[in-house]
Short mmCIF file of C-alpha atoms and ligand atoms in Angstrom, two decimals:
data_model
loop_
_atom_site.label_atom_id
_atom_site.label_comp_id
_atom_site.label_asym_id
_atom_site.label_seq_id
_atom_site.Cartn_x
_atom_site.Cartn_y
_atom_site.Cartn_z
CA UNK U 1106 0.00 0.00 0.00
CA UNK U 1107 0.75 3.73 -0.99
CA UNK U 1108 1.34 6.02 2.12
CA UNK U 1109 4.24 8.56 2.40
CA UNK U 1110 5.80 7.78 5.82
CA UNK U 1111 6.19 9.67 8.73
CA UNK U 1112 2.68 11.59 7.83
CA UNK U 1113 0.75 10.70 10.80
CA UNK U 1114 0.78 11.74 13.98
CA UNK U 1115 1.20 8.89 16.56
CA UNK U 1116 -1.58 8.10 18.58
CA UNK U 1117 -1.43 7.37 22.26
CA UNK U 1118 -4.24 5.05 23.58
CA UNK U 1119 -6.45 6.66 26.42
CA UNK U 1120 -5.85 5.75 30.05
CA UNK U 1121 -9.35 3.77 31.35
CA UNK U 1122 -10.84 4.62 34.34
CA UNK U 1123 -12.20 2.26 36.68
CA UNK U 1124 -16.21 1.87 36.60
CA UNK U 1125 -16.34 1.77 40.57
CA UNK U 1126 -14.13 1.19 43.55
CA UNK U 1127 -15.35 -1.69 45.76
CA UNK U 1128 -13.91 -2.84 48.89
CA UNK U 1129 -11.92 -6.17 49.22
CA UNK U 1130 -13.93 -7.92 52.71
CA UNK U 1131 -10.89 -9.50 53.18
CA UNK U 1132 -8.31 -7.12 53.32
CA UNK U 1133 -10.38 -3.94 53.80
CA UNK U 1134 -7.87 -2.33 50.13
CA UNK U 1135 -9.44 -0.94 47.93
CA UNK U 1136 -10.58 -2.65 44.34
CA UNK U 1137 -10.79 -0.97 41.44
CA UNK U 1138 -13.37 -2.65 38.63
CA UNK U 1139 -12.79 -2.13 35.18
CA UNK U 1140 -14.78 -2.93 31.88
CA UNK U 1141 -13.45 -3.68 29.02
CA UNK U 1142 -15.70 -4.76 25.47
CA UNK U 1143 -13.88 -6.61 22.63
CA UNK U 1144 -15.95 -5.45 19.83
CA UNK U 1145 -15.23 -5.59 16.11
CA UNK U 1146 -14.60 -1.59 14.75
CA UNK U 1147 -13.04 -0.30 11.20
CA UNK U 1148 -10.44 2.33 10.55
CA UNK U 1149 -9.36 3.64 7.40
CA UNK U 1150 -5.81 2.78 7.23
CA UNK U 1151 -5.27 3.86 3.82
CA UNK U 1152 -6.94 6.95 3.16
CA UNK U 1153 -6.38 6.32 -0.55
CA UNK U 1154 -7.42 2.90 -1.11
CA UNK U 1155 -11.18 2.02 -1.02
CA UNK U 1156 -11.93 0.27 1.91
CA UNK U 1157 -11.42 0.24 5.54
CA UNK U 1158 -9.57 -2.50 7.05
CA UNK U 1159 -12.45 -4.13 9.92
CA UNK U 1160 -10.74 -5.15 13.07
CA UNK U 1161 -11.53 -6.68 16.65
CA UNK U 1162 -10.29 -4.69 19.37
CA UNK U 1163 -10.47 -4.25 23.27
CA UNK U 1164 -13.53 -0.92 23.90
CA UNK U 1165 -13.50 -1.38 19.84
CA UNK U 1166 -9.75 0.58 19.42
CA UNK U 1167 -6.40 -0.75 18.89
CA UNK U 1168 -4.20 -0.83 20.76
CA UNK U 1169 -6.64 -1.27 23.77
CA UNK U 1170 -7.60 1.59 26.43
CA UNK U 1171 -4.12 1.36 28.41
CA UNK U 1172 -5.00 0.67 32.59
CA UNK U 1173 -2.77 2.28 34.64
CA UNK U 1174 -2.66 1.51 38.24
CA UNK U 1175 -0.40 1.49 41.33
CA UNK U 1176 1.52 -1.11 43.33
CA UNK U 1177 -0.30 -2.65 45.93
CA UNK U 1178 -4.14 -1.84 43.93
CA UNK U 1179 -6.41 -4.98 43.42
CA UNK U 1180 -8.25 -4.30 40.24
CA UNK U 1181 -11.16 -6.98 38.50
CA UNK U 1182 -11.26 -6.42 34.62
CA UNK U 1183 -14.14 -8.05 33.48
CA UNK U 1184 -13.80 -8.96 29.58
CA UNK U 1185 -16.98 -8.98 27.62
CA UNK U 1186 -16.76 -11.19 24.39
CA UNK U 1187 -18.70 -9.09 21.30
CA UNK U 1188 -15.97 -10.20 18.96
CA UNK U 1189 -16.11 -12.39 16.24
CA UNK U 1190 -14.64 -16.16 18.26
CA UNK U 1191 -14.11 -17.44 21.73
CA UNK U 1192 -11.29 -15.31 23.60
CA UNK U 1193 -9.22 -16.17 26.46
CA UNK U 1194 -7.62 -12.69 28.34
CA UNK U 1195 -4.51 -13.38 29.53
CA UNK U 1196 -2.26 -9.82 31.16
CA UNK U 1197 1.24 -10.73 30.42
CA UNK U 1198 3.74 -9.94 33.13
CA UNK U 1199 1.38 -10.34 36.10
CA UNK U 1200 2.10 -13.73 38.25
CA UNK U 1201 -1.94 -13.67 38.38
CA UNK U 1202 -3.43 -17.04 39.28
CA UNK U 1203 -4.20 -19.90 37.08
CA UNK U 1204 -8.00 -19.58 36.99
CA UNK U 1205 -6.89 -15.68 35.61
CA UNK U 1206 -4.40 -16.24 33.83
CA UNK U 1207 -5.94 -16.42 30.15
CA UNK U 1208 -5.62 -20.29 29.55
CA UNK U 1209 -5.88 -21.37 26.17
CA UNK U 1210 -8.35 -23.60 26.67
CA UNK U 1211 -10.71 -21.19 29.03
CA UNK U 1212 -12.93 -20.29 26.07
CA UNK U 1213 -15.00 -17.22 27.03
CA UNK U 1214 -17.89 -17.53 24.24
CA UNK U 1215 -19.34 -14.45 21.89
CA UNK U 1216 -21.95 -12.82 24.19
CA UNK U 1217 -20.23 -14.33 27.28
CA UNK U 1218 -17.71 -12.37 29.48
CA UNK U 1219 -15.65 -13.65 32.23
CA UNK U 1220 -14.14 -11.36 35.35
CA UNK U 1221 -10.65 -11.49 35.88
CA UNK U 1222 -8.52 -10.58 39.45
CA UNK U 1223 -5.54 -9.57 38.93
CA UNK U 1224 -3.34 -8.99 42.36
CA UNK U 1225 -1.22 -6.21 41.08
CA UNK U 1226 1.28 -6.57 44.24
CA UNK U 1227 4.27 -7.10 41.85
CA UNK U 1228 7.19 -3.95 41.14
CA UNK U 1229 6.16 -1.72 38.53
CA UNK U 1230 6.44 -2.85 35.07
CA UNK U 1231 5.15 -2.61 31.40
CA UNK U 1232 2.41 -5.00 31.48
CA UNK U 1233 0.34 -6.17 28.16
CA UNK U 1234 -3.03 -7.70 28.02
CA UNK U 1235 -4.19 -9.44 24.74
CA UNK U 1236 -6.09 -12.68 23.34
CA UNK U 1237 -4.55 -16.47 24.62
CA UNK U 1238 -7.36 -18.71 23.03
CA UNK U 1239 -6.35 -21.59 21.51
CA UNK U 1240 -5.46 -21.78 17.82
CA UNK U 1241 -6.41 -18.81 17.60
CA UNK U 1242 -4.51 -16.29 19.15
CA UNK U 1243 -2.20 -14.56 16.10
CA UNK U 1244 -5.57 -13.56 14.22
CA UNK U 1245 -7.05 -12.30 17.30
CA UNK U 1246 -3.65 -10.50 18.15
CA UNK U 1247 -3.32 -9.53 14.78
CA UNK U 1248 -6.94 -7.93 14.14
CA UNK U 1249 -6.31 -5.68 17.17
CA UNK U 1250 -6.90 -7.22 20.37
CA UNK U 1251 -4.22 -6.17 22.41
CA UNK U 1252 -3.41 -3.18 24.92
CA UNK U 1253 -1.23 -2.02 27.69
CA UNK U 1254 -1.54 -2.32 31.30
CA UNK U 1255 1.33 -0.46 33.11
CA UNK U 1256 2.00 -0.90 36.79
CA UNK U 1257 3.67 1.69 38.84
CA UNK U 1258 5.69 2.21 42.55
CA UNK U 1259 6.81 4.26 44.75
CA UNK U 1260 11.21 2.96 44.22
CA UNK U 1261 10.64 4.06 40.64
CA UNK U 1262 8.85 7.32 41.34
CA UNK U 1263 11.84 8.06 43.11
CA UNK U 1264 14.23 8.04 40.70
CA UNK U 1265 12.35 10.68 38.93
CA UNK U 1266 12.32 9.06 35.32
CA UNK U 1267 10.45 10.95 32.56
CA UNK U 1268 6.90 10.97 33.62
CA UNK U 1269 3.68 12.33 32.54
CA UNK U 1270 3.40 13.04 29.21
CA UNK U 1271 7.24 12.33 28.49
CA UNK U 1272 6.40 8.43 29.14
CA UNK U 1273 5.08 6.78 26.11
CA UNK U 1274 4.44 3.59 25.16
CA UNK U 1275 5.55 2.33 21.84
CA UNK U 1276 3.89 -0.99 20.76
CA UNK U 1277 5.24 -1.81 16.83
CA UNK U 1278 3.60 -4.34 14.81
CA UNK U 1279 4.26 -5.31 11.88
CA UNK U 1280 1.22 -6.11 9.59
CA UNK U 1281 0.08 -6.56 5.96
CA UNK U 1282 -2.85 -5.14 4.14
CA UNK U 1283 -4.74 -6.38 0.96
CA UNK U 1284 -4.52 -3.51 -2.13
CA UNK U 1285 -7.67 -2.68 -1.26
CA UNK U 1286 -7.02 -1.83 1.92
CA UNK U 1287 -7.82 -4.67 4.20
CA UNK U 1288 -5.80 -6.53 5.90
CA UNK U 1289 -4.29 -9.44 4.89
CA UNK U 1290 -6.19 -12.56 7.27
CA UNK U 1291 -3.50 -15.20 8.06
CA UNK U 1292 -6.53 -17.83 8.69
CA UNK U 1293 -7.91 -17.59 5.28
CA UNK U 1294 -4.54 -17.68 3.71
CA UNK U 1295 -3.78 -20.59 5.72
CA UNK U 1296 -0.52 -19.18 7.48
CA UNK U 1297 1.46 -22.12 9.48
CA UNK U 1298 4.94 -20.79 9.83
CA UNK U 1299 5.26 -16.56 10.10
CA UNK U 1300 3.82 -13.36 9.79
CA UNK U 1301 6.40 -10.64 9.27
CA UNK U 1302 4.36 -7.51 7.40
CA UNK U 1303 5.51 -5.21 5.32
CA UNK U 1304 3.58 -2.71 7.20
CA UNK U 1305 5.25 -1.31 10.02
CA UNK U 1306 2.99 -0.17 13.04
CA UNK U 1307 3.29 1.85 16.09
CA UNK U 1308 0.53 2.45 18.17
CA UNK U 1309 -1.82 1.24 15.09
CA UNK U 1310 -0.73 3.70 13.04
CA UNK U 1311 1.89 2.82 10.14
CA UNK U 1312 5.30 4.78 10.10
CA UNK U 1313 3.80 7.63 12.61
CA UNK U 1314 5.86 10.61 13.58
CA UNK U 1315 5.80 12.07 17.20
CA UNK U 1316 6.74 16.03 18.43
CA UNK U 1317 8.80 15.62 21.18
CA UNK U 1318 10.69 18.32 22.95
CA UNK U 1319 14.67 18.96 23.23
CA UNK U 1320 14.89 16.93 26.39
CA UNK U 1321 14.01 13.19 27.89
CA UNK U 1322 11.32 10.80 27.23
CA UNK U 1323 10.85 7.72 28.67
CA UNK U 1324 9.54 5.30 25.70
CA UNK U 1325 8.05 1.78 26.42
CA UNK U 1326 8.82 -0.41 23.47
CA UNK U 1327 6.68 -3.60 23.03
CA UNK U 1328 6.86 -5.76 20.02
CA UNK U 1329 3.27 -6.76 20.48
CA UNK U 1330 2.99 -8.28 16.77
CA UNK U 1331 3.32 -11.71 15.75
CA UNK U 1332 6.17 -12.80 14.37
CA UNK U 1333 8.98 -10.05 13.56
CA UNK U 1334 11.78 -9.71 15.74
CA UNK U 1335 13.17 -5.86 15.57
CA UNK U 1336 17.00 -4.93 15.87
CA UNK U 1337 15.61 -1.05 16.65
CA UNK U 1338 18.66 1.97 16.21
CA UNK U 1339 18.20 5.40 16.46
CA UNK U 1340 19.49 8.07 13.18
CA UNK U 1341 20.10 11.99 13.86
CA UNK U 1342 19.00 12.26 10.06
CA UNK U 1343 21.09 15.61 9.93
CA UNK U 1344 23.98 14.57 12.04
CA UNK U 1345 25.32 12.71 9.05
CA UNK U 1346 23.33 9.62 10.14
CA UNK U 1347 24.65 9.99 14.08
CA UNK U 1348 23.43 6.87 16.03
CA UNK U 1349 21.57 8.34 18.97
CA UNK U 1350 22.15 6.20 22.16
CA UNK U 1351 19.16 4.58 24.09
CA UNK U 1352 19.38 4.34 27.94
CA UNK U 1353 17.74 0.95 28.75
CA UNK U 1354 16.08 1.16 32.00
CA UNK U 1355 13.64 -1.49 32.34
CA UNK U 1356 12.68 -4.81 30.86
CA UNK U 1357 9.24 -7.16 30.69
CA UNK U 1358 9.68 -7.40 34.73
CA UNK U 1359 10.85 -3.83 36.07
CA UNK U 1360 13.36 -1.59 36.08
CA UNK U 1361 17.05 -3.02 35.10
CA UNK U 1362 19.66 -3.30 37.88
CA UNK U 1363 21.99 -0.46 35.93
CA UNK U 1364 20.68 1.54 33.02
CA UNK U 1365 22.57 0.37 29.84
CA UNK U 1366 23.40 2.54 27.35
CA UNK U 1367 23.59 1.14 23.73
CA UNK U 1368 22.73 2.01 20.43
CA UNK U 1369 21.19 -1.06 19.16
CA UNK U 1370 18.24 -2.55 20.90
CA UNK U 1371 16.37 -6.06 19.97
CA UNK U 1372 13.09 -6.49 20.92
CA UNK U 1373 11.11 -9.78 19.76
CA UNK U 1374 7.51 -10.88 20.11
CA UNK U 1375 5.71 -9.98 23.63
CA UNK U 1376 9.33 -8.52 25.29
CA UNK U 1377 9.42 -4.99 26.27
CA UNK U 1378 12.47 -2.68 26.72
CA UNK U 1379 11.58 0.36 28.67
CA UNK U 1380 14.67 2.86 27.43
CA UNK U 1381 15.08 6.28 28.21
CA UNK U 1382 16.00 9.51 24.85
CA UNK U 1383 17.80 12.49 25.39
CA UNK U 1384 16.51 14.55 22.49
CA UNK U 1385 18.23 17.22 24.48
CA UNK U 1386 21.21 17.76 21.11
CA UNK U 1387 18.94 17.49 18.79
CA UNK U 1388 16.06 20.34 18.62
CA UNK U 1389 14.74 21.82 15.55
CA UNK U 1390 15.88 18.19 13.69
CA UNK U 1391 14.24 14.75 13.36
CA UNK U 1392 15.20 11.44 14.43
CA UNK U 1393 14.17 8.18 12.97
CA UNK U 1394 13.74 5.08 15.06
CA UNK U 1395 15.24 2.51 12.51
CA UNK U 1396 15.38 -1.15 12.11
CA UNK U 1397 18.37 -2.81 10.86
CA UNK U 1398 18.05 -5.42 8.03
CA UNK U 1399 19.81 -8.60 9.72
CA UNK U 1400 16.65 -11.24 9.49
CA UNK U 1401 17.97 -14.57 8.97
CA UNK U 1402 15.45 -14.61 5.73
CA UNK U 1403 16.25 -12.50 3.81
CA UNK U 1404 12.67 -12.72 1.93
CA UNK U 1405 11.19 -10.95 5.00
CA UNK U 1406 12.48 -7.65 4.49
CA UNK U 1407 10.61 -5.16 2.59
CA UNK U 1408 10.77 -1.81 1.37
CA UNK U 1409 10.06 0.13 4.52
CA UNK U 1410 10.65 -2.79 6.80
CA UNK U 1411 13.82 -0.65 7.54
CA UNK U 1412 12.05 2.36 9.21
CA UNK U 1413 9.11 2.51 12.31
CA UNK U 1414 8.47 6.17 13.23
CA UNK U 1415 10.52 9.39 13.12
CA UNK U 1416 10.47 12.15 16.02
CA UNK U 1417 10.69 15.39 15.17
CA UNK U 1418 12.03 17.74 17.92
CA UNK U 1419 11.11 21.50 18.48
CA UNK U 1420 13.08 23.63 20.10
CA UNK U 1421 11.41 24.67 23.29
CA UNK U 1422 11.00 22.68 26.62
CA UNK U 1423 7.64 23.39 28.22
CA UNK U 1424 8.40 21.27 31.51
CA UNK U 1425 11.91 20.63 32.58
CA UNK U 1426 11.19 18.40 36.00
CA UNK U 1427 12.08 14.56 36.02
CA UNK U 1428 14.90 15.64 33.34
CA UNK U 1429 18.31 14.96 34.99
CA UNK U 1430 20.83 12.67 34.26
CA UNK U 1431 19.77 9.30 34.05
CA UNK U 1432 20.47 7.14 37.24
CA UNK U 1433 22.88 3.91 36.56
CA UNK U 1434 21.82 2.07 39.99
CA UNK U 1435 17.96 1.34 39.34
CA UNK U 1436 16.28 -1.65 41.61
CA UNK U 1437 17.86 -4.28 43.36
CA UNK U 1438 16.71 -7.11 41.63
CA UNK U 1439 15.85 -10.56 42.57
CA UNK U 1440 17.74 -12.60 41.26
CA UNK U 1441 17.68 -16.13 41.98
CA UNK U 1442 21.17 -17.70 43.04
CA UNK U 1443 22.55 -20.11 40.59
CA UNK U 1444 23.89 -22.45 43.46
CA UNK U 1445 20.30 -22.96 44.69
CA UNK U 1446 18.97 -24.54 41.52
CA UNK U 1447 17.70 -27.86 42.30
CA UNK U 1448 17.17 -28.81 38.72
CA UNK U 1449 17.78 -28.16 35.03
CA UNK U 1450 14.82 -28.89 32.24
CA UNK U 1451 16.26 -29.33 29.17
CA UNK U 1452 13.45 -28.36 26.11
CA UNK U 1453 13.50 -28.65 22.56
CA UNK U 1454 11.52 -26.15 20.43
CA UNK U 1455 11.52 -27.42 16.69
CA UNK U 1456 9.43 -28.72 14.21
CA UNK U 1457 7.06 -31.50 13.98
CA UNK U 1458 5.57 -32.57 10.72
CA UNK U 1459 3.77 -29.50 9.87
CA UNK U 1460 3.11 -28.28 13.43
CA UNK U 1461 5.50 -26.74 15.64
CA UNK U 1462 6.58 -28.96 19.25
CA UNK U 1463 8.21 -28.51 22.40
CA UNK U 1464 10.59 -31.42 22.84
CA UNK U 1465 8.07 -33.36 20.66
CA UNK U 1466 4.82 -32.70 22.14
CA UNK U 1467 2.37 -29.93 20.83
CA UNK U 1468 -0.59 -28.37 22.81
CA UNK U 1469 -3.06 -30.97 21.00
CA UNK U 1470 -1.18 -34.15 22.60
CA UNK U 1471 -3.11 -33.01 25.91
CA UNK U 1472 -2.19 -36.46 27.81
CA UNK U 1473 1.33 -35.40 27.42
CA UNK U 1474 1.80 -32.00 27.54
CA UNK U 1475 2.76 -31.42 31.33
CA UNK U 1476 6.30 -31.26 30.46
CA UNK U 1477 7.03 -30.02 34.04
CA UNK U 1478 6.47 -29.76 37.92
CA UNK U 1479 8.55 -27.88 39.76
CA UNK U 1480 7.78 -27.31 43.36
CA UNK U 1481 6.54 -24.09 44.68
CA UNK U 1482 9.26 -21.81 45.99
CA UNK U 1483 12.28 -23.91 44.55
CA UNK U 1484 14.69 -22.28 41.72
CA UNK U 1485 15.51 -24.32 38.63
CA UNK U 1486 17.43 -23.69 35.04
CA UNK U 1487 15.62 -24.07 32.13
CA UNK U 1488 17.14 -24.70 29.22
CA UNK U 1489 15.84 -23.92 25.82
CA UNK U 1490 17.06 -25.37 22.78
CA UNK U 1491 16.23 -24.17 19.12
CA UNK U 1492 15.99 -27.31 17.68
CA UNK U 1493 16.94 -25.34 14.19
CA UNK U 1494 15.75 -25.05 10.57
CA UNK U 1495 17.01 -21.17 10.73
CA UNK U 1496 13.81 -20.60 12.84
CA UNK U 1497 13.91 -18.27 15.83
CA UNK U 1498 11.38 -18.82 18.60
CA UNK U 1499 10.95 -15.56 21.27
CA UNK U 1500 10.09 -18.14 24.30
CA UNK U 1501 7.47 -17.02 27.39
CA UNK U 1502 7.38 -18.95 30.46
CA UNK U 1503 3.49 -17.93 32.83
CA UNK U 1504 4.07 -17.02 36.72
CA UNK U 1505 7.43 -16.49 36.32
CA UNK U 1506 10.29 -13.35 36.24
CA UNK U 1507 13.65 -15.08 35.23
CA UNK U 1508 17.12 -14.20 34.38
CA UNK U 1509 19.20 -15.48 31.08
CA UNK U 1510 22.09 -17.05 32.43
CA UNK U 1511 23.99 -17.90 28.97
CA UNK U 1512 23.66 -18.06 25.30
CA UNK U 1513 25.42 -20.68 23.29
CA UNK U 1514 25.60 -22.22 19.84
CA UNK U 1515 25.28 -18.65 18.14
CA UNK U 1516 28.04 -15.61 17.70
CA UNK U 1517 25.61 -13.67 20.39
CA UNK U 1518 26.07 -13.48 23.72
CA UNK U 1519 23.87 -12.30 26.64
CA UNK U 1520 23.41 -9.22 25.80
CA UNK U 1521 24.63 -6.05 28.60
CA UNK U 1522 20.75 -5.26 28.79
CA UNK U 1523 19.53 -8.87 29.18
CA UNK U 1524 22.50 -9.51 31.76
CA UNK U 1525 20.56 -6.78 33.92
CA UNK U 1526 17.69 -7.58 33.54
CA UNK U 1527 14.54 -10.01 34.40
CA UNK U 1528 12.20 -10.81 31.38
CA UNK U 1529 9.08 -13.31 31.07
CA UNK U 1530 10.10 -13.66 27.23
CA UNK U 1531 13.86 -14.30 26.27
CA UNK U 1532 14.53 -14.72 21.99
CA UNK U 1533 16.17 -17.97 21.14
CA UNK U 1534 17.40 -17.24 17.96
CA UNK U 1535 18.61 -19.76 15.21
CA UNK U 1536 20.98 -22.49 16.50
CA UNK U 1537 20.78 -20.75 20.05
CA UNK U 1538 20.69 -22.92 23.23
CA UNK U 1539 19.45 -20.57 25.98
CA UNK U 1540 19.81 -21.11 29.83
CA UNK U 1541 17.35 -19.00 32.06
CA UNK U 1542 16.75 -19.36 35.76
CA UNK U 1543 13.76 -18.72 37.80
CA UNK U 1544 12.01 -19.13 41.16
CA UNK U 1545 8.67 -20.90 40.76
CA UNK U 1546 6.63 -18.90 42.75
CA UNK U 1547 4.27 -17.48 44.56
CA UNK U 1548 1.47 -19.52 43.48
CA UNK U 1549 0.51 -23.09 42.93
CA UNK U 1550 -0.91 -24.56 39.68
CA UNK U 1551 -1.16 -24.85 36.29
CA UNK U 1552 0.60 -22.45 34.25
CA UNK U 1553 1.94 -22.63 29.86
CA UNK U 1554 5.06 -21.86 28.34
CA UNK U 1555 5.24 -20.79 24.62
CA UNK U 1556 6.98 -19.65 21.77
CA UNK U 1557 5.33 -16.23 21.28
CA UNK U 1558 5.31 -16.21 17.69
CA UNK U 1559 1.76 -16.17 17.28
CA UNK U 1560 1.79 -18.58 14.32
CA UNK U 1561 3.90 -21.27 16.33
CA UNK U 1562 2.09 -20.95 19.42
CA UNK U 1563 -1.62 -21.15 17.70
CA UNK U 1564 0.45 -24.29 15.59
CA UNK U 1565 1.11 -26.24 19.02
CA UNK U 1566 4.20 -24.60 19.86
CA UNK U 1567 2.32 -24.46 23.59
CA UNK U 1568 2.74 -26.70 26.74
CA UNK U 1569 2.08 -26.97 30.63
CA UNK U 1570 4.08 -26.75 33.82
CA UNK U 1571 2.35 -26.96 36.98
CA UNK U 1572 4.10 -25.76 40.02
CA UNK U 1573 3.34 -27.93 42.70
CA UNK U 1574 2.57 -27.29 46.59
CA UNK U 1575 5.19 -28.98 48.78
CA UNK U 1576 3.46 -30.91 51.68
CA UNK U 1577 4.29 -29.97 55.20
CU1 C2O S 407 1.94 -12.89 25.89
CU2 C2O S 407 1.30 -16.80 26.91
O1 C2O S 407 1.48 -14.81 26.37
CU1 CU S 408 8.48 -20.30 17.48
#
């Protein structure tokens, strides 16, 4: 499709605000109830081409209303089904329990709704709610349900980061449209193996541009797409091409031990990279958030596949607070000691026949897909193998927050960012044997692991742990 980029403004989704307070009898805290209505909507993505491409989205928008909400807040979200096929909720980056957490397999039916509790009691974080129903989760992702749910707390108040209107949150995905202007429906075309889109998105909108001011933003990047992995750099486009550097600060579970600075950032499906832009040298010019060709296909790049969404800097800074240098100690963080590991799963993500299988075993084998108990509380090493074909597979372990530990079998290493951080999704990339560690807790019970590219995951690419309660 025909659109000059950089020509739209971004848009930012609205914050929702809770329908009532209640009381929890319990605990006496407060509960904040929200409604949200997935509900089928069009927008005209391509002003010039006749139709409007119809999508399914959370309150009928994509991305969804974002829900913003403090440490420590209970909130219910009940999810009303108007959409076109069963859903299943599921609010990535919360350890919310099983009967919450969006199982596959919890079909909430058109006309149905189902109300979800969500304990909020972890550190903040960028959080992401979207569609978990089985087989078909990447056309429900990819039609528009999906939204942000951001989580906040007093530690990282402190450390006066960009806040306010100079924290933004950045999800790209990458789709494809029909020349009429629909878009392109990986069910009908019977899609098995990828989506990557020609079309890049942010915020819904292709190739948007943003006014930002000659100072600091705070920018919350979330590949929330389906199946392309983004190496993301930053061009002063009249600095002769100057890289700009990004401050990482936080990651799918919090705020990074250090901020890392670097000028290259990969983000794959689901992970999140909170990072921090001095536009401070650069007013009256424009930068260009970039992507740099290195797929392992080569067949996936496109014209404009190179390029997300320029900012264009004025010269005048309306508000300077929360601008000062940006802190290198952030959070202590968690991390679980390697010496207390009691145990090291070994799985195999690869392909079987025409479905995709963790160490064999796809979602559909349900008398074998437990591939896992650990015990509640104890710390163990996962390790997750590409099982190759030049495949990557961004993997996402439920419950947990864990650290990667290594990276072998590829030229890459763990990166500085990933070495401070603690993510829910780590990228195993082609002929990459991954080690992460984690500490199965707080709650008992059944919980999935997947590879988050949509297409794999709704192709079996999806099994079962279930943490287990340790008698007395
Ligand atoms: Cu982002 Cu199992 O999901
Ligand atoms: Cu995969």
């Amino acid at each position: 499709p025909t659109q000059s980029f950089f020509s739209q403004p971004l848009p930012i989704p609205g914050v929702k605000a809770p329908k009532y307070t209640f009381t929890n009898p319990q605990t006496g805290g407060p509960i904040d109830y929200y409604e949200l209505e997935i509900k089928p909507f069009q927008r005209k993505q391509y002003p010039n081409l006749a139709k409007s491409a119809r999508m399914v989205g959370y309150d009928g928008q994509f991305p969804g209303p974002t829900i913003d909400i403090e440490q420590g807040r209970e909130s219910v979200v009940r999810y009303i089904n108007n959409g076109d096929r069963p859903a299943s909720t599921h609010l990535h980056g919360s350890y919310s329990r099983a009967p919450f957490d969006g199982y596959a397999d919890d079909h909430i039916d058109v006309g149905q709704y189902k109300d979800y509790y969500y304990p909020n009691q972890q550190n903040a974080r960028t959080l992401w709610y979207h569609d978990h129903v089985v087989d078909h989760t990447a056309e429900n992702v990819y039609f528009g349900m999906a939204g942000l749910y951001l989580l906040h707390d007093q530690h990282e108040r402190d450390l006066a980061l960009p806040t306010g209107k100079y924290d933004i949150p950045l999800l790209i995905m990458a789709r494809q449209y029909n020349s009429d202007g629909t878009l392109w429906d990986p069910e009908k075309n019977d899609e098995d193996t990828s989506i990557y889109g020609d079309v890049v998105e942010v915020n819904g909108q292709p190739w948007p541009n943003l006014k930002v001011e000659p100072r600091k933003y705070r920018f919350r990047l979330l590949d929330g797409g389906i199946s392309r992995t983004f190496k993301l750099f930053l061009n002063a486009d009249q600095k002769n091409n100057q890289r700009v550097p990004f401050y990482v600060i936080g990651s799918d579970c919090g705020l990074l031990a250090q901020s890392v600075v670097t000028d290259l950032v990969t983000i794959s499906i689901a992970e999140r990279w909170d990072v921090v832009i001095d536009f401070s040298q650069f007013a009256g010019q424009n930068v260009t958030l970039r992507n740099d060709h290195e797929e392992v296909n080569p067949d996936t790049e496109y014209l404009g596949t190179d390029r997300v969404m320029r900012f264009i800097v004025g010269t005048t800074v309306s508000d300077s607070s929360n601008n000062g240098a940006v802190p290198v100690q952030l959070r202590d963080v968690p991390f679980p000691p390697q010496d207390q590991s009691v145990n090291t799963r070994h799985f195999e993500f690869g392909r079987g026949g025409s479905n995709w299988v963790i160490n064999g075993i796809g979602w559909h084998d349900t008398a074998d897909r437990l591939l896992a108990a650990p015990q509640r509380g104890s710390i163990e090493i996962w390790e997750l193998e590409n099982g190759g074909g030049g495949w990557s597979h961004p993997i996402h372990v439920h419950l947990v927050d864990f650290q990667v530990i290594s990276r072998t079998g590829s030229d890459r290493s763990v990166l500085p960012y990933e070495s401070a951080a603690q993510q829910d999704v780590v990228w195993l990339g082609p002929g990459e044997t991954v080690r992460v560690i984690a500490r199965f807790s707080p709650w008992p019970g059944l919980y999935m692991f997947h590879c988050h590219n949509l297409i794999h995951e709704d192709h079996e690419m999806l099994a079962e742990f279930n943490v287990t309660q340790v008698a007395d």
